[in-house]
Short mmCIF file of C-alpha atoms in Angstrom, two decimals:
data_model
loop_
_atom_site.label_atom_id
_atom_site.label_comp_id
_atom_site.label_asym_id
_atom_site.label_seq_id
_atom_site.Cartn_x
_atom_site.Cartn_y
_atom_site.Cartn_z
CA UNK L 1 2.99 28.45 -69.12
CA UNK L 2 1.39 29.20 -73.07
CA UNK L 3 1.31 25.62 -72.86
CA UNK L 4 -0.53 25.03 -70.45
CA UNK L 5 -3.03 27.68 -71.00
CA UNK L 6 -3.80 26.59 -75.08
CA UNK L 7 -4.83 23.28 -73.61
CA UNK L 8 -7.55 24.66 -71.71
CA UNK L 9 -8.50 26.89 -74.39
CA UNK L 10 -7.96 24.26 -77.02
CA UNK L 11 -11.42 22.05 -75.96
CA UNK L 12 -13.09 24.99 -74.72
CA UNK L 13 -13.46 25.98 -77.87
CA UNK L 14 -14.62 22.86 -79.61
CA UNK L 15 -16.99 22.09 -77.31
CA UNK L 16 -18.54 25.78 -78.40
CA UNK L 17 -17.90 24.94 -81.78
CA UNK L 18 -20.30 22.16 -81.41
CA UNK L 19 -22.99 22.78 -78.99
CA UNK L 20 -23.48 25.27 -82.10
CA UNK L 21 -23.28 22.78 -84.43
CA UNK L 22 -25.95 20.39 -83.79
CA UNK L 23 -28.45 22.95 -82.67
CA UNK L 24 -28.61 24.42 -86.90
CA UNK L 25 -28.85 20.43 -88.06
CA UNK L 26 -32.02 20.26 -89.79
CA UNK L 27 -33.95 17.64 -90.81
CA UNK L 28 -35.62 16.45 -94.70
CA UNK L 29 -38.12 14.78 -95.57
CA UNK L 30 -39.09 12.69 -99.08
CA UNK L 31 -42.45 14.47 -99.59
CA UNK L 32 -42.97 12.52 -103.63
CA UNK L 33 -43.15 14.52 -106.35
CA UNK L 34 -42.49 18.37 -107.05
CA UNK L 35 -46.46 19.29 -108.20
CA UNK L 36 -47.41 21.63 -105.15
CA UNK L 37 -44.00 21.04 -103.07
CA UNK L 38 -43.79 24.67 -101.76
CA UNK L 39 -47.79 23.10 -100.60
CA UNK L 40 -46.73 19.92 -98.70
CA UNK L 41 -44.15 21.14 -97.03
CA UNK L 42 -45.20 24.71 -95.26
CA UNK L 43 -46.70 21.34 -93.29
CA UNK L 44 -43.85 21.18 -91.67
CA UNK L 45 -43.88 24.98 -90.27
CA UNK L 46 -42.04 28.77 -90.59
CA UNK L 47 -38.98 27.50 -90.89
CA UNK L 48 -39.76 24.75 -93.71
CA UNK L 49 -37.84 24.89 -96.91
CA UNK L 50 -39.07 23.49 -100.52
CA UNK L 51 -36.92 21.78 -103.22
CA UNK L 52 -37.11 19.56 -106.10
CA UNK L 53 -34.33 17.30 -106.65
CA UNK L 54 -34.32 16.62 -110.69
CA UNK L 55 -31.77 13.51 -110.18
CA UNK L 56 -34.82 11.64 -109.88
CA UNK L 57 -37.33 10.75 -112.87
CA UNK L 58 -39.65 13.20 -112.40
CA UNK L 59 -38.23 15.37 -109.26
CA UNK L 60 -39.27 15.32 -106.11
CA UNK L 61 -39.46 16.97 -103.63
CA UNK L 62 -37.95 17.92 -100.89
CA UNK L 63 -38.32 19.57 -97.42
CA UNK L 64 -35.58 20.56 -95.13
CA UNK L 65 -37.75 21.68 -91.72
CA UNK L 66 -36.06 21.92 -88.79
CA UNK L 67 -35.89 18.85 -86.59
CA UNK L 68 -38.17 20.31 -82.99
CA UNK L 69 -40.77 20.60 -85.24
CA UNK L 70 -42.93 17.83 -88.00
CA UNK L 71 -45.79 17.37 -90.14
CA UNK L 72 -48.82 18.05 -88.15
CA UNK L 73 -50.64 15.43 -86.06
CA UNK L 74 -54.52 14.29 -87.13
CA UNK L 75 -56.71 14.49 -84.64
CA UNK L 76 -58.40 11.84 -82.73
CA UNK L 77 -62.49 11.77 -82.61
#
C-alpha cells in the first residue's frame, strides 16, 4: 500500500516543482556598454534588474527581466 501511494505522490511533487520553476524563469538582454545601464534596463519594466558584466572589455550591460514584459514598442505614426 505504501508503495502505491509513493508512486502517485512522487509524480505530483515533480509536476508542482516544474510548474513553479517555469514561472520564476526570466529573460536576459545585453544592452551594450555599462554607461547608464540602469536607465537602459528600466525600459524593460518594474521587475528589470541591471548589472555590468566586466568579463568583457569595458563591461557589458546585462538586463534581467520577467519574460512576460518586453522592451517598449515604438508607436507607428
